[in-house]
C-alpha positions as a printed Julia matrix, in Angstrom:
146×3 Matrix{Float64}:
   2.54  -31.18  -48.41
   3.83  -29.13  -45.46
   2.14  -25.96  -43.41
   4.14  -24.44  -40.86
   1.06  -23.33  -38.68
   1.28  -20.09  -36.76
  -1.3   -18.85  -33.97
  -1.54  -15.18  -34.91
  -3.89  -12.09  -33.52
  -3.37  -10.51  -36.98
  -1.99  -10.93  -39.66
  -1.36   -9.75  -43.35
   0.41  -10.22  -46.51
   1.73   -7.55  -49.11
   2.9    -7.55  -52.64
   4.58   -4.63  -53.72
   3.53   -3.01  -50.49
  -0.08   -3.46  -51.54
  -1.8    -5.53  -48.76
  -3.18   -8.69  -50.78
  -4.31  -10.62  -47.99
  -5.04  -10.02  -44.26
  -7.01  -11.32  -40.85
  -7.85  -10.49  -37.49
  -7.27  -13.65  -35.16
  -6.77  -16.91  -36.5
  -3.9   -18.8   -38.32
  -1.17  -18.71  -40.21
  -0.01  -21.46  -42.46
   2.98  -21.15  -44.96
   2.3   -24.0   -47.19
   4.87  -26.17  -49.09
   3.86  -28.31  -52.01
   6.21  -31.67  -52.77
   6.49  -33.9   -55.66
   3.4   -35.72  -56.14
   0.83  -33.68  -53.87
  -2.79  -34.43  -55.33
  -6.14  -34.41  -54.1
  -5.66  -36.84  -51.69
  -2.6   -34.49  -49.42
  -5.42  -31.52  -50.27
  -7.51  -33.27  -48.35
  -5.87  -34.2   -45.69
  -4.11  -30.89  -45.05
  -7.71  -28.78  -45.43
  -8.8   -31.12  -42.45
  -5.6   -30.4   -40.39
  -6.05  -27.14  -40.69
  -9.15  -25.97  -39.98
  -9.1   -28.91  -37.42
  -6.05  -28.9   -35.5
  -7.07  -27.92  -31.94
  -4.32  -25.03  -31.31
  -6.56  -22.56  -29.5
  -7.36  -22.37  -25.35
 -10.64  -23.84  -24.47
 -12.0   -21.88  -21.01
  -9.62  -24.04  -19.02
  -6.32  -22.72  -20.44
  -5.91  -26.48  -22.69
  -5.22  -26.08  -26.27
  -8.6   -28.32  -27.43
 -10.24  -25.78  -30.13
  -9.9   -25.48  -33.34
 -10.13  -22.68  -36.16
 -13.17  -24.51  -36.99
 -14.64  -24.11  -33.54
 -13.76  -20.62  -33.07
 -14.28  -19.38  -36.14
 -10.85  -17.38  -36.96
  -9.25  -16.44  -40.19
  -6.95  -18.28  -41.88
  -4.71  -16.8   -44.58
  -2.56  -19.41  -46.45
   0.39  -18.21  -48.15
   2.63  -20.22  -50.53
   5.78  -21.22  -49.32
   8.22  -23.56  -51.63
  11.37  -23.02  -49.3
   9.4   -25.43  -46.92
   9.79  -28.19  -48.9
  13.43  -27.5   -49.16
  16.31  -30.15  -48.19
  17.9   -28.93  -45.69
  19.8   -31.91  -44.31
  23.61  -31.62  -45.58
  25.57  -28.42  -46.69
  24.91  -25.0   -45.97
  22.69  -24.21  -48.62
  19.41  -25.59  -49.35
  18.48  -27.75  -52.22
  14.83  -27.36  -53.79
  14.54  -30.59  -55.21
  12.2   -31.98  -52.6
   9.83  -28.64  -53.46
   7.4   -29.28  -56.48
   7.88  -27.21  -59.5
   6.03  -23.77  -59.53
   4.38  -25.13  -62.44
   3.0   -28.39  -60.12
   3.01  -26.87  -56.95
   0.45  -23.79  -58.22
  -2.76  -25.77  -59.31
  -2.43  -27.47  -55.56
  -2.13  -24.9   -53.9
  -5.03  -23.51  -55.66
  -7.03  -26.61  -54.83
  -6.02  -26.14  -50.99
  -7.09  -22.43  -50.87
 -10.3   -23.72  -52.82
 -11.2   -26.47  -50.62
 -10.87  -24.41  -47.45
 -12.5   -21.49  -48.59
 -15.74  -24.07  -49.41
 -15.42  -25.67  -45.81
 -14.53  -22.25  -43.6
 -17.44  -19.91  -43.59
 -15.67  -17.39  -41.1
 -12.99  -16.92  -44.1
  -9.98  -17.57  -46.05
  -7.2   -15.09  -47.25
  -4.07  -15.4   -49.6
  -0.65  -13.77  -50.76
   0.07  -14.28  -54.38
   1.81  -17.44  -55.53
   4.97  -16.83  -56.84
   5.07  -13.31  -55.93
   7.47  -11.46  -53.74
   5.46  -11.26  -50.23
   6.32   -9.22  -47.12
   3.81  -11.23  -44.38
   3.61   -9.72  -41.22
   2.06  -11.23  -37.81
   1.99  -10.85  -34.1
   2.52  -15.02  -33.09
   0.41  -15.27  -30.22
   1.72  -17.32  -27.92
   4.09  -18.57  -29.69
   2.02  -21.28  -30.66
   3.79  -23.15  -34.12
   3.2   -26.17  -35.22
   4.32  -28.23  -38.48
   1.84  -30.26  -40.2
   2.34  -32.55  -43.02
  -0.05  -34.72  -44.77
């Protein structure tokens, strides 16, 4: 599993220009589900997340978290993540898990940090066409994996 993590002051997501899913300050995370993802790379990636110290503490340092300060996050579905990349000039989607495998994950992931992230959790709509718009602040983007 893969999250490309963004630092955003807003942010939203629209299907069919119908905004689905939106927040105020917070993060960003596009999330790609591999081949084998389970409970176990939920887990791990809902504790990254909510975790992952990317905002400034009163000294300027990066050492909060969306946990500490209490941000949104919205997670939106991302399979091109987990593309292969390495050779050609076209990507291969092999190394992405099938819509079919990658959906109840997701699912799981969106659960898990909804239940552990009081503040808030948003969403696009898997497997739907999504326009997501955000103001990076910073630019602060990281890529997890777990």
């Amino acid at each position: 599993m893969l999250a490309l993590i963004q630092r955003v002051t807003e942010a939203r997501v629209s299907v069919d220009g119908e905004t689905v899913g939106a927040i105020g300050p917070g993060l960003l995370a596009l999330v790609g589900v591999e081949p084998g993802d389970g409970a176990a790379q939920v887990a791990r990636m809902a504790e990254r997340l909510l975790g992952y110290r990317v905002f400034d503490d009163g000294q300027g340092r990066m050492n909060l978290s969306l946990a500490d300060t209490g941000g949104g996050l919205l997670l939106v579905s991302q399979f091109t993540l987990a593309a292969d990349t390495r050779k050609g000039m076209r990507a291969g989607f092999q190394t992405a898990a099938a819509p079919e495998a990658a959906e109840p994950v997701f699912s799981q992931l969106l659960a898990t940090c909804r239940q552990k992230h009081a503040p808030g959790v948003e969403t696009g709509r898997f497997g739907a066409h999504m326009v997501v718009s955000l103001v990076n602040d910073g630019p602060v983007t990281f890529l997890l994996k777990a």
